[in-house]
Amino acid sequence: MKWKNQILNLEAYKPGKTIDEVKKQYQLDTIVKLASNENPYGYSPKVDQALRNFQASFILYPDGNASNLRDTMAGHLKVDPRQLIFTNGTDELIQIISRALLEPGKNTVMANPTFSQYKHNAVIEGAEVREVDLINGEHDLRGMLSQIDANTAIVWVCSPNNPTGTYIPKEALQPFLEQVPNDVLVVLDEAYYEYVDKDVAYDSLALIDQFPNLIIMRTFSKIYGLASFRVGYGISSIDNIQSIEPTRPPFNTNVLGQLAASTALLDQKFVENCRSKNEVEKQKYYNFCQENNLGYYPTQGNFILIDFGLDGDSVSQFLLTKGIIVRSGKALGFPTGVRITLGLEEQNQQVRNAIKECIELNSFIK
Ligand SMILES: *Cc1c(COP(=O)(O)O)cnc(C)c1O
């Protein structure tokens, strides 16, 4: 077969262990899965209602334009409906943006570590990947600027950043955007936008009017609690969206996903409720880390990266034996860390108890 050279050594995405696998392996009844930053509080109850009342046929293709979701979103964000693109999760938006702009001879700039799919898709398209190490868990925007040249097509900025949770303040992002050449697309990944503290959050959408080379990505997979429906979206200038559209598969979002997303969007009370509960749980983790001398990054997402100073795989393996699934930092570019999704109050307590056990065991071995 004549596979692209660049995919010969590329690994397929490895999702964490499933709940069923862990139950079986360790003979446990209940499993706490806090590995993929899903919403532990579920999703708006209005979604169940809407799905129950759903009447249309499954025979027909879905509305390829996602018209109802588009109009609802445009009204919610106060943008022109033509400024929006809907995709099968943000993952697909990353894929089609890469497909539209990257090819051999071009390069793309991103932080390290950051969300893995930027690099993955760049490699598939045969583009050069330029990674700039984080400084104290934060994007080194100056370093990223210095990597941009005439062949740079995309710069990826993840805020809050996965896996560190750090948020780029407006005072840093604005001058960065002013210095990126205007023929370089800046992708601002805001998968966790709705979790950001009210007192530091800013209106990033206003930057789109100011910077025509900016596209913002958001998703229904995180705070909206609808990961299984696979709905993500992009917001940019009408021109940029028009240019990207031909690379989008025709019926990429499905009929139930569109309905679930547009219904969930109208329940902002639910969203606010999740944000404030997350805030409370976050604070308990901070206190715990301080009491136990564990390093961590202040997070603006629904997850926390804790530095154990130990092999991340062995910590997550220990937690697994307690029925707790988290993400080892090893696979995320933080070998001594573990990324933990903030779960329900009692789940988080269970995690902290297990961590405490792990630390005690380790200091005993040392
Ligand atoms: C979860 C996540 C995504 C992907 O979300 P989907 O919409 O489910 O594809 C994108 N970016 C970041 C930073 C994420 O954490």
mmCIF file of C-alpha atoms and ligand atoms in Angstrom:
data_model
loop_
_atom_site.group_PDB
_atom_site.id
_atom_site.type_symbol
_atom_site.label_atom_id
_atom_site.label_comp_id
_atom_site.label_asym_id
_atom_site.label_seq_id
_atom_site.Cartn_x
_atom_site.Cartn_y
_atom_site.Cartn_z
ATOM 1 C CA MET A 1 0.000 0.000 0.000
ATOM 2 C CA LYS A 2 1.149 3.522 -0.689
ATOM 3 C CA TRP A 3 0.452 5.087 2.714
ATOM 4 C CA LYS A 4 1.651 8.620 3.326
ATOM 5 C CA ASN A 5 5.158 8.378 4.765
ATOM 6 C CA GLN A 6 4.242 10.500 7.762
ATOM 7 C CA ILE A 7 1.542 8.121 9.000
ATOM 8 C CA LEU A 8 3.752 5.045 9.044
ATOM 9 C CA ASN A 9 4.986 5.757 12.562
ATOM 10 C CA LEU A 10 1.949 7.648 13.795
ATOM 11 C CA GLU A 11 0.070 6.070 16.676
ATOM 12 C CA ALA A 12 -3.707 5.978 16.760
ATOM 13 C CA TYR A 13 -5.344 7.888 19.633
ATOM 14 C CA LYS A 14 -5.390 5.780 22.800
ATOM 15 C CA PRO A 15 -8.359 6.559 24.989
ATOM 16 C CA GLY A 16 -8.050 5.763 28.701
ATOM 17 C CA LYS A 17 -9.337 2.490 30.122
ATOM 18 C CA THR A 18 -13.099 2.097 30.016
ATOM 19 C CA ILE A 19 -15.170 1.659 33.174
ATOM 20 C CA ASP A 20 -16.021 -1.931 32.196
ATOM 21 C CA GLU A 21 -12.373 -2.880 31.651
ATOM 22 C CA VAL A 22 -11.350 -1.595 35.076
ATOM 23 C CA LYS A 23 -14.326 -3.252 36.809
ATOM 24 C CA LYS A 24 -13.337 -6.593 35.329
ATOM 25 C CA GLN A 25 -9.607 -6.273 35.873
ATOM 26 C CA TYR A 26 -9.775 -5.281 39.556
ATOM 27 C CA GLN A 27 -13.080 -6.967 40.502
ATOM 28 C CA LEU A 28 -14.620 -3.681 41.590
ATOM 29 C CA ASP A 29 -18.278 -2.652 41.626
ATOM 30 C CA THR A 30 -17.986 1.086 41.340
ATOM 31 C CA ILE A 31 -15.522 3.004 39.266
ATOM 32 C CA VAL A 32 -14.780 6.696 39.317
ATOM 33 C CA LYS A 33 -13.775 7.853 35.825
ATOM 34 C CA LEU A 34 -12.080 11.241 35.921
ATOM 35 C CA ALA A 35 -9.847 10.976 32.885
ATOM 36 C CA SER A 36 -11.463 12.870 30.008
ATOM 37 C CA ASN A 37 -12.782 16.100 31.543
ATOM 38 C CA GLU A 38 -16.416 15.218 30.992
ATOM 39 C CA ASN A 39 -19.008 17.000 33.128
ATOM 40 C CA PRO A 40 -19.679 15.030 36.369
ATOM 41 C CA TYR A 41 -22.972 16.903 36.834
ATOM 42 C CA GLY A 42 -24.331 15.570 33.558
ATOM 43 C CA TYR A 43 -26.229 17.844 31.190
ATOM 44 C CA SER A 44 -29.323 20.001 31.152
ATOM 45 C CA PRO A 45 -32.491 17.962 31.883
ATOM 46 C CA LYS A 46 -34.128 19.899 29.047
ATOM 47 C CA VAL A 47 -32.047 17.809 26.640
ATOM 48 C CA ASP A 48 -33.739 14.552 27.699
ATOM 49 C CA GLN A 49 -37.112 16.213 27.243
ATOM 50 C CA ALA A 50 -36.239 17.442 23.752
ATOM 51 C CA LEU A 51 -34.888 14.037 22.709
ATOM 52 C CA ARG A 52 -38.035 12.298 23.985
ATOM 53 C CA ASN A 53 -40.207 14.654 21.948
ATOM 54 C CA PHE A 54 -38.077 14.183 18.839
ATOM 55 C CA GLN A 55 -40.353 13.286 15.915
ATOM 56 C CA ALA A 56 -38.368 13.423 12.688
ATOM 57 C CA SER A 57 -37.234 10.413 10.702
ATOM 58 C CA PHE A 58 -33.861 8.715 10.938
ATOM 59 C CA ILE A 59 -34.080 7.835 7.249
ATOM 60 C CA LEU A 60 -33.166 11.273 6.018
ATOM 61 C CA TYR A 61 -29.752 12.915 6.155
ATOM 62 C CA PRO A 62 -29.490 15.567 8.854
ATOM 63 C CA ASP A 63 -29.596 19.278 8.035
ATOM 64 C CA GLY A 64 -26.048 19.767 6.752
ATOM 65 C CA ASN A 65 -26.215 23.446 7.599
ATOM 66 C CA ALA A 66 -27.303 22.753 11.218
ATOM 67 C CA SER A 67 -29.722 25.657 10.675
ATOM 68 C CA ASN A 68 -31.583 25.558 13.954
ATOM 69 C CA LEU A 69 -28.433 25.163 16.038
ATOM 70 C CA ARG A 70 -26.747 27.851 13.921
ATOM 71 C CA ASP A 71 -29.515 30.391 14.475
ATOM 72 C CA THR A 72 -29.761 29.594 18.182
ATOM 73 C CA MET A 73 -25.989 29.959 18.573
ATOM 74 C CA ALA A 74 -25.843 33.161 16.518
ATOM 75 C CA GLY A 75 -28.500 34.664 18.766
ATOM 76 C CA HIS A 76 -26.741 33.495 21.915
ATOM 77 C CA LEU A 77 -23.320 34.833 20.880
ATOM 78 C CA LYS A 78 -24.705 37.849 18.996
ATOM 79 C CA VAL A 79 -22.754 37.015 15.834
ATOM 80 C CA ASP A 80 -23.787 36.590 12.200
ATOM 81 C CA PRO A 81 -24.888 32.979 11.516
ATOM 82 C CA ARG A 82 -22.323 32.918 8.676
ATOM 83 C CA GLN A 83 -19.544 33.398 11.220
ATOM 84 C CA LEU A 84 -20.152 29.881 12.570
ATOM 85 C CA ILE A 85 -19.044 26.393 11.554
ATOM 86 C CA PHE A 86 -20.324 23.218 13.262
ATOM 87 C CA THR A 87 -18.292 20.036 13.416
ATOM 88 C CA ASN A 88 -18.256 16.486 14.782
ATOM 89 C CA GLY A 89 -16.598 17.631 17.980
ATOM 90 C CA THR A 90 -13.811 20.185 18.063
ATOM 91 C CA ASP A 91 -11.550 17.295 17.063
ATOM 92 C CA GLU A 92 -13.043 17.441 13.593
ATOM 93 C CA LEU A 93 -12.644 21.214 13.418
ATOM 94 C CA ILE A 94 -8.937 20.781 14.193
ATOM 95 C CA GLN A 95 -8.783 18.213 11.418
ATOM 96 C CA ILE A 96 -10.498 20.326 8.766
ATOM 97 C CA ILE A 97 -8.579 23.504 9.641
ATOM 98 C CA SER A 98 -5.370 21.476 9.267
ATOM 99 C CA ARG A 99 -6.603 20.030 6.015
ATOM 100 C CA ALA A 100 -7.447 23.481 4.689
ATOM 101 C CA LEU A 101 -4.096 25.083 5.528
ATOM 102 C CA LEU A 102 -1.305 22.579 6.107
ATOM 103 C CA GLU A 103 0.838 20.729 3.584
ATOM 104 C CA PRO A 104 4.517 19.869 3.087
ATOM 105 C CA GLY A 105 6.582 23.059 3.007
ATOM 106 C CA LYS A 106 4.365 24.813 5.540
ATOM 107 C CA ASN A 107 4.773 24.867 9.302
ATOM 108 C CA THR A 108 2.562 25.296 12.341
ATOM 109 C CA VAL A 109 3.403 26.663 15.780
ATOM 110 C CA MET A 110 2.011 25.394 19.081
ATOM 111 C CA ALA A 111 2.808 25.077 22.770
ATOM 112 C CA ASN A 112 4.288 21.956 24.415
ATOM 113 C CA PRO A 113 2.571 20.277 26.112
ATOM 114 C CA THR A 114 -0.838 21.168 24.806
ATOM 115 C CA PHE A 115 -3.814 19.374 23.272
ATOM 116 C CA SER A 116 -2.382 16.498 21.237
ATOM 117 C CA GLN A 117 -4.610 16.748 18.183
ATOM 118 C CA TYR A 118 -2.959 19.900 16.768
ATOM 119 C CA LYS A 119 0.315 18.073 16.258
ATOM 120 C CA HIS A 120 -1.324 14.835 15.208
ATOM 121 C CA ASN A 121 -3.214 16.455 12.343
ATOM 122 C CA ALA A 122 -0.220 18.572 11.279
ATOM 123 C CA VAL A 123 1.866 15.411 10.972
ATOM 124 C CA ILE A 124 -0.792 13.760 8.810
ATOM 125 C CA GLU A 125 -0.799 16.767 6.462
ATOM 126 C CA GLY A 126 2.979 16.611 6.176
ATOM 127 C CA ALA A 127 3.596 20.056 7.712
ATOM 128 C CA GLU A 128 6.512 20.917 9.980
ATOM 129 C CA VAL A 129 5.542 21.135 13.659
ATOM 130 C CA ARG A 130 7.202 23.827 15.780
ATOM 131 C CA GLU A 131 6.605 23.276 19.493
ATOM 132 C CA VAL A 132 7.438 25.896 22.085
ATOM 133 C CA ASP A 133 7.763 24.721 25.686
ATOM 134 C CA LEU A 134 5.397 26.157 28.269
ATOM 135 C CA ILE A 135 6.904 28.388 30.953
ATOM 136 C CA ASN A 136 5.470 27.535 34.381
ATOM 137 C CA GLY A 137 2.586 25.792 32.666
ATOM 138 C CA GLU A 138 1.778 28.862 30.566
ATOM 139 C CA HIS A 139 2.119 29.552 26.837
ATOM 140 C CA ASP A 140 5.408 31.238 25.975
ATOM 141 C CA LEU A 141 3.763 33.642 23.535
ATOM 142 C CA ARG A 142 6.984 35.527 22.864
ATOM 143 C CA GLY A 143 8.758 32.269 22.033
ATOM 144 C CA MET A 144 5.880 31.263 19.788
ATOM 145 C CA LEU A 145 6.073 34.572 17.904
ATOM 146 C CA SER A 146 9.774 34.006 17.266
ATOM 147 C CA GLN A 147 8.952 30.667 15.574
ATOM 148 C CA ILE A 148 6.645 32.248 12.999
ATOM 149 C CA ASP A 149 8.096 32.751 9.525
ATOM 150 C CA ALA A 150 6.854 33.174 5.945
ATOM 151 C CA ASN A 151 5.841 29.487 5.788
ATOM 152 C CA THR A 152 3.792 29.450 8.995
ATOM 153 C CA ALA A 153 0.135 28.749 8.273
ATOM 154 C CA ILE A 154 -1.416 28.143 11.724
ATOM 155 C CA VAL A 155 -0.616 29.091 15.318
ATOM 156 C CA TRP A 156 -2.525 27.100 17.976
ATOM 157 C CA VAL A 157 -3.311 28.716 21.308
ATOM 158 C CA CYS A 158 -5.125 26.670 23.943
ATOM 159 C CA SER A 159 -6.738 28.682 26.733
ATOM 160 C CA PRO A 160 -7.400 27.257 29.275
ATOM 161 C CA ASN A 161 -4.600 24.941 28.216
ATOM 162 C CA ASN A 162 -5.058 21.185 28.355
ATOM 163 C CA PRO A 163 -3.329 19.623 30.365
ATOM 164 C CA THR A 164 -2.188 22.497 32.618
ATOM 165 C CA GLY A 165 -5.456 24.430 32.962
ATOM 166 C CA THR A 166 -3.683 27.776 32.625
ATOM 167 C CA TYR A 167 -5.547 30.683 31.037
ATOM 168 C CA ILE A 168 -4.002 33.381 28.861
ATOM 169 C CA PRO A 169 -4.994 36.806 30.194
ATOM 170 C CA LYS A 170 -6.200 39.410 27.741
ATOM 171 C CA GLU A 171 -3.179 41.601 28.487
ATOM 172 C CA ALA A 172 -0.985 38.823 27.046
ATOM 173 C CA LEU A 173 -3.211 37.651 24.192
ATOM 174 C CA GLN A 174 -3.985 41.071 22.713
ATOM 175 C CA PRO A 175 -0.345 42.144 22.047
ATOM 176 C CA PHE A 176 0.394 38.627 20.767
ATOM 177 C CA LEU A 177 -2.406 38.880 18.223
ATOM 178 C CA GLU A 178 -1.171 42.311 17.201
ATOM 179 C CA GLN A 179 2.212 40.823 16.313
ATOM 180 C CA VAL A 180 1.125 37.679 14.451
ATOM 181 C CA PRO A 181 1.221 38.422 10.691
ATOM 182 C CA ASN A 182 -2.334 38.780 9.402
ATOM 183 C CA ASP A 183 -1.998 35.938 6.890
ATOM 184 C CA VAL A 184 -1.320 33.424 9.683
ATOM 185 C CA LEU A 185 -4.449 31.824 11.157
ATOM 186 C CA VAL A 186 -4.543 31.912 14.963
ATOM 187 C CA VAL A 187 -6.717 29.154 16.412
ATOM 188 C CA LEU A 188 -7.840 29.898 19.961
ATOM 189 C CA ASP A 189 -9.084 26.649 21.525
ATOM 190 C CA GLU A 190 -11.587 27.525 24.230
ATOM 191 C CA ALA A 191 -12.930 24.052 25.012
ATOM 192 C CA TYR A 192 -13.118 25.067 28.712
ATOM 193 C CA TYR A 193 -14.160 28.689 28.185
ATOM 194 C CA GLU A 194 -17.340 28.386 30.252
ATOM 195 C CA TYR A 195 -15.363 27.255 33.331
ATOM 196 C CA VAL A 196 -13.169 30.369 33.529
ATOM 197 C CA ASP A 197 -13.560 32.503 36.703
ATOM 198 C CA LYS A 198 -15.884 35.408 36.104
ATOM 199 C CA ASP A 199 -13.325 37.892 37.416
ATOM 200 C CA VAL A 200 -10.602 36.960 34.906
ATOM 201 C CA ALA A 201 -12.721 35.947 31.891
ATOM 202 C CA TYR A 202 -12.868 38.372 28.981
ATOM 203 C CA ASP A 203 -14.957 38.595 25.846
ATOM 204 C CA SER A 204 -12.702 36.809 23.365
ATOM 205 C CA LEU A 205 -15.370 37.077 20.662
ATOM 206 C CA ALA A 206 -14.744 40.824 20.494
ATOM 207 C CA LEU A 207 -11.212 39.995 19.314
ATOM 208 C CA ILE A 208 -12.627 38.449 16.136
ATOM 209 C CA ASP A 209 -13.739 41.863 14.865
ATOM 210 C CA GLN A 210 -10.320 43.236 15.656
ATOM 211 C CA PHE A 211 -8.258 40.327 14.265
ATOM 212 C CA PRO A 212 -9.617 38.839 11.011
ATOM 213 C CA ASN A 213 -7.048 36.013 11.239
ATOM 214 C CA LEU A 214 -8.532 34.643 14.495
ATOM 215 C CA ILE A 215 -10.814 31.612 14.844
ATOM 216 C CA ILE A 216 -12.211 30.506 18.210
ATOM 217 C CA MET A 217 -13.133 26.866 18.877
ATOM 218 C CA ARG A 218 -15.623 25.747 21.531
ATOM 219 C CA THR A 219 -17.469 22.525 22.271
ATOM 220 C CA PHE A 220 -20.545 20.876 23.755
ATOM 221 C CA SER A 221 -18.382 18.047 25.138
ATOM 222 C CA LYS A 222 -17.165 19.691 28.319
ATOM 223 C CA ILE A 223 -19.376 21.937 30.480
ATOM 224 C CA TYR A 224 -22.491 21.121 28.421
ATOM 225 C CA GLY A 225 -21.952 17.441 29.262
ATOM 226 C CA LEU A 226 -22.728 16.170 25.755
ATOM 227 C CA ALA A 227 -19.439 14.529 24.726
ATOM 228 C CA SER A 228 -21.124 11.506 23.161
ATOM 229 C CA PHE A 229 -23.099 13.649 20.717
ATOM 230 C CA ARG A 230 -19.913 15.065 19.148
ATOM 231 C CA VAL A 231 -20.750 18.723 18.556
ATOM 232 C CA GLY A 232 -18.082 21.397 18.381
ATOM 233 C CA TYR A 233 -18.062 24.764 16.665
ATOM 234 C CA GLY A 234 -15.865 27.554 15.370
ATOM 235 C CA ILE A 235 -16.422 31.309 15.318
ATOM 236 C CA SER A 236 -14.502 33.580 12.953
ATOM 237 C CA SER A 237 -14.946 36.140 10.170
ATOM 238 C CA ILE A 238 -17.452 35.282 7.436
ATOM 239 C CA ASP A 239 -14.530 35.117 4.980
ATOM 240 C CA ASN A 240 -12.539 32.583 7.001
ATOM 241 C CA ILE A 241 -15.570 30.366 7.554
ATOM 242 C CA GLN A 242 -16.363 30.473 3.820
ATOM 243 C CA SER A 243 -12.794 29.408 3.031
ATOM 244 C CA ILE A 244 -12.837 26.492 5.486
ATOM 245 C CA GLU A 245 -16.335 25.220 4.626
ATOM 246 C CA PRO A 246 -15.350 23.201 1.485
ATOM 247 C CA THR A 247 -13.156 20.957 3.663
ATOM 248 C CA ARG A 248 -16.047 20.087 6.003
ATOM 249 C CA PRO A 249 -17.770 16.756 5.299
ATOM 250 C CA PRO A 250 -21.369 17.414 4.170
ATOM 251 C CA PHE A 251 -23.374 15.859 7.023
ATOM 252 C CA ASN A 252 -20.823 15.981 9.807
ATOM 253 C CA THR A 253 -23.141 16.766 12.719
ATOM 254 C CA ASN A 254 -26.089 14.461 13.274
ATOM 255 C CA VAL A 255 -29.719 15.238 13.891
ATOM 256 C CA LEU A 256 -29.777 14.276 17.595
ATOM 257 C CA GLY A 257 -26.523 16.088 18.301
ATOM 258 C CA GLN A 258 -27.848 19.271 16.725
ATOM 259 C CA LEU A 259 -31.034 19.035 18.787
ATOM 260 C CA ALA A 260 -29.207 18.248 22.040
ATOM 261 C CA ALA A 261 -26.759 21.114 21.520
ATOM 262 C CA SER A 262 -29.322 23.780 20.645
ATOM 263 C CA THR A 263 -31.458 22.737 23.623
ATOM 264 C CA ALA A 264 -28.511 22.724 26.034
ATOM 265 C CA LEU A 265 -27.380 26.145 24.835
ATOM 266 C CA LEU A 266 -30.640 27.699 25.989
ATOM 267 C CA ASP A 267 -30.163 26.417 29.550
ATOM 268 C CA GLN A 268 -27.403 28.755 30.727
ATOM 269 C CA LYS A 269 -28.580 28.331 34.327
ATOM 270 C CA PHE A 270 -27.331 24.759 34.214
ATOM 271 C CA VAL A 271 -23.985 25.927 32.816
ATOM 272 C CA GLU A 272 -23.552 28.549 35.534
ATOM 273 C CA ASN A 273 -24.437 26.011 38.196
ATOM 274 C CA CYS A 274 -21.713 23.623 36.971
ATOM 275 C CA ARG A 275 -19.189 26.427 36.800
ATOM 276 C CA SER A 276 -19.754 27.460 40.405
ATOM 277 C CA LYS A 277 -19.714 23.886 41.744
ATOM 278 C CA ASN A 278 -16.452 23.303 39.879
ATOM 279 C CA GLU A 279 -15.057 26.394 41.563
ATOM 280 C CA VAL A 280 -15.765 24.988 45.029
ATOM 281 C CA GLU A 281 -14.204 21.605 44.221
ATOM 282 C CA LYS A 282 -11.163 23.265 42.678
ATOM 283 C CA GLN A 283 -10.481 25.144 45.895
ATOM 284 C CA LYS A 284 -10.536 21.885 47.913
ATOM 285 C CA TYR A 285 -7.878 20.418 45.611
ATOM 286 C CA TYR A 286 -5.725 23.529 46.014
ATOM 287 C CA ASN A 287 -5.926 23.225 49.800
ATOM 288 C CA PHE A 288 -5.137 19.520 49.639
ATOM 289 C CA CYS A 289 -2.096 20.066 47.400
ATOM 290 C CA GLN A 290 -0.782 22.790 49.677
ATOM 291 C CA GLU A 291 -1.243 20.668 52.805
ATOM 292 C CA ASN A 292 0.586 17.773 51.174
ATOM 293 C CA ASN A 293 3.311 19.753 49.424
ATOM 294 C CA LEU A 294 2.173 18.716 45.970
ATOM 295 C CA GLY A 295 2.877 20.974 43.015
ATOM 296 C CA TYR A 296 -0.092 21.981 40.841
ATOM 297 C CA TYR A 297 -1.085 24.574 38.289
ATOM 298 C CA PRO A 298 -3.914 26.956 39.129
ATOM 299 C CA THR A 299 -6.593 25.775 36.712
ATOM 300 C CA GLN A 300 -9.365 27.537 34.836
ATOM 301 C CA GLY A 301 -10.757 24.252 33.558
ATOM 302 C CA ASN A 302 -12.573 21.307 35.177
ATOM 303 C CA PHE A 303 -9.331 19.408 35.723
ATOM 304 C CA ILE A 304 -6.127 19.826 37.660
ATOM 305 C CA LEU A 305 -2.579 18.761 36.828
ATOM 306 C CA ILE A 306 -0.852 17.644 40.012
ATOM 307 C CA ASP A 307 2.906 17.138 40.136
ATOM 308 C CA PHE A 308 3.760 14.191 42.392
ATOM 309 C CA GLY A 309 7.461 14.216 41.748
ATOM 310 C CA LEU A 310 6.909 10.510 41.047
ATOM 311 C CA ASP A 311 6.388 8.577 37.840
ATOM 312 C CA GLY A 312 2.928 9.621 36.606
ATOM 313 C CA ASP A 313 2.193 6.109 35.354
ATOM 314 C CA SER A 314 2.794 4.531 38.753
ATOM 315 C CA VAL A 315 0.553 7.056 40.528
ATOM 316 C CA SER A 316 -2.273 6.559 38.039
ATOM 317 C CA GLN A 317 -1.729 2.792 38.201
ATOM 318 C CA PHE A 318 -2.104 2.929 42.004
ATOM 319 C CA LEU A 319 -5.319 4.948 41.676
ATOM 320 C CA LEU A 320 -6.586 2.422 39.146
ATOM 321 C CA THR A 321 -6.357 -0.359 41.736
ATOM 322 C CA LYS A 322 -8.697 1.784 43.873
ATOM 323 C CA GLY A 323 -11.161 2.027 40.989
ATOM 324 C CA ILE A 324 -10.169 5.563 40.023
ATOM 325 C CA ILE A 325 -9.355 6.280 36.372
ATOM 326 C CA VAL A 326 -7.254 9.413 35.765
ATOM 327 C CA ARG A 327 -4.820 10.457 33.041
ATOM 328 C CA SER A 328 -1.110 9.911 33.609
ATOM 329 C CA GLY A 329 0.955 12.982 32.750
ATOM 330 C CA LYS A 330 3.378 10.687 30.923
ATOM 331 C CA ALA A 331 1.214 10.606 27.829
ATOM 332 C CA LEU A 332 0.510 14.336 28.175
ATOM 333 C CA GLY A 333 4.091 15.616 28.303
ATOM 334 C CA PHE A 334 4.315 15.860 32.120
ATOM 335 C CA PRO A 335 6.060 12.650 33.201
ATOM 336 C CA THR A 336 5.763 13.269 36.964
ATOM 337 C CA GLY A 337 2.197 14.560 36.853
ATOM 338 C CA VAL A 338 -1.333 13.248 36.756
ATOM 339 C CA ARG A 339 -4.296 15.082 35.249
ATOM 340 C CA ILE A 340 -7.465 14.631 37.242
ATOM 341 C CA THR A 341 -10.919 15.746 36.143
ATOM 342 C CA LEU A 342 -12.801 17.502 38.945
ATOM 343 C CA GLY A 343 -15.702 15.203 39.723
ATOM 344 C CA LEU A 344 -18.561 15.184 42.201
ATOM 345 C CA GLU A 345 -17.807 16.205 45.794
ATOM 346 C CA GLU A 346 -17.687 12.619 47.092
ATOM 347 C CA GLN A 347 -15.664 11.380 44.123
ATOM 348 C CA ASN A 348 -13.055 14.078 44.689
ATOM 349 C CA GLN A 349 -12.829 13.154 48.352
ATOM 350 C CA GLN A 350 -12.307 9.533 47.362
ATOM 351 C CA VAL A 351 -9.536 10.577 44.967
ATOM 352 C CA ARG A 352 -7.798 12.675 47.626
ATOM 353 C CA ASN A 353 -7.974 9.815 50.113
ATOM 354 C CA ALA A 354 -6.393 7.489 47.573
ATOM 355 C CA ILE A 355 -3.688 10.035 46.735
ATOM 356 C CA LYS A 356 -2.917 10.377 50.415
ATOM 357 C CA GLU A 357 -2.517 6.608 50.656
ATOM 358 C CA CYS A 358 -0.265 6.653 47.612
ATOM 359 C CA ILE A 359 1.960 9.382 49.054
ATOM 360 C CA GLU A 360 2.261 7.588 52.399
ATOM 361 C CA LEU A 361 3.117 4.321 50.706
ATOM 362 C CA ASN A 362 5.785 6.036 48.637
ATOM 363 C CA SER A 363 7.424 7.905 51.499
ATOM 364 C CA PHE A 364 7.478 4.565 53.339
ATOM 365 C CA ILE A 365 9.262 2.890 50.420
ATOM 366 C CA LYS A 366 11.733 5.765 50.131
HETATM 367 C C1 LIG B 1 -11.727 17.976 24.965
HETATM 368 C C2 LIG B 1 -10.970 18.957 24.148
HETATM 369 C C3 LIG B 1 -11.224 19.163 22.796
HETATM 370 C C4 LIG B 1 -12.078 18.241 21.966
HETATM 371 O O1 LIG B 1 -13.375 18.249 22.258
HETATM 372 P P1 LIG B 1 -14.462 17.593 21.318
HETATM 373 O O2 LIG B 1 -15.353 18.738 20.975
HETATM 374 O O3 LIG B 1 -15.117 16.558 22.147
HETATM 375 O O4 LIG B 1 -13.815 17.010 20.097
HETATM 376 C C5 LIG B 1 -10.551 20.159 22.125
HETATM 377 N N1 LIG B 1 -9.630 20.903 22.746
HETATM 378 C C6 LIG B 1 -9.332 20.718 24.026
HETATM 379 C C7 LIG B 1 -8.297 21.571 24.658
HETATM 380 C C8 LIG B 1 -9.977 19.733 24.765
HETATM 381 O O5 LIG B 1 -9.629 19.517 26.034
#
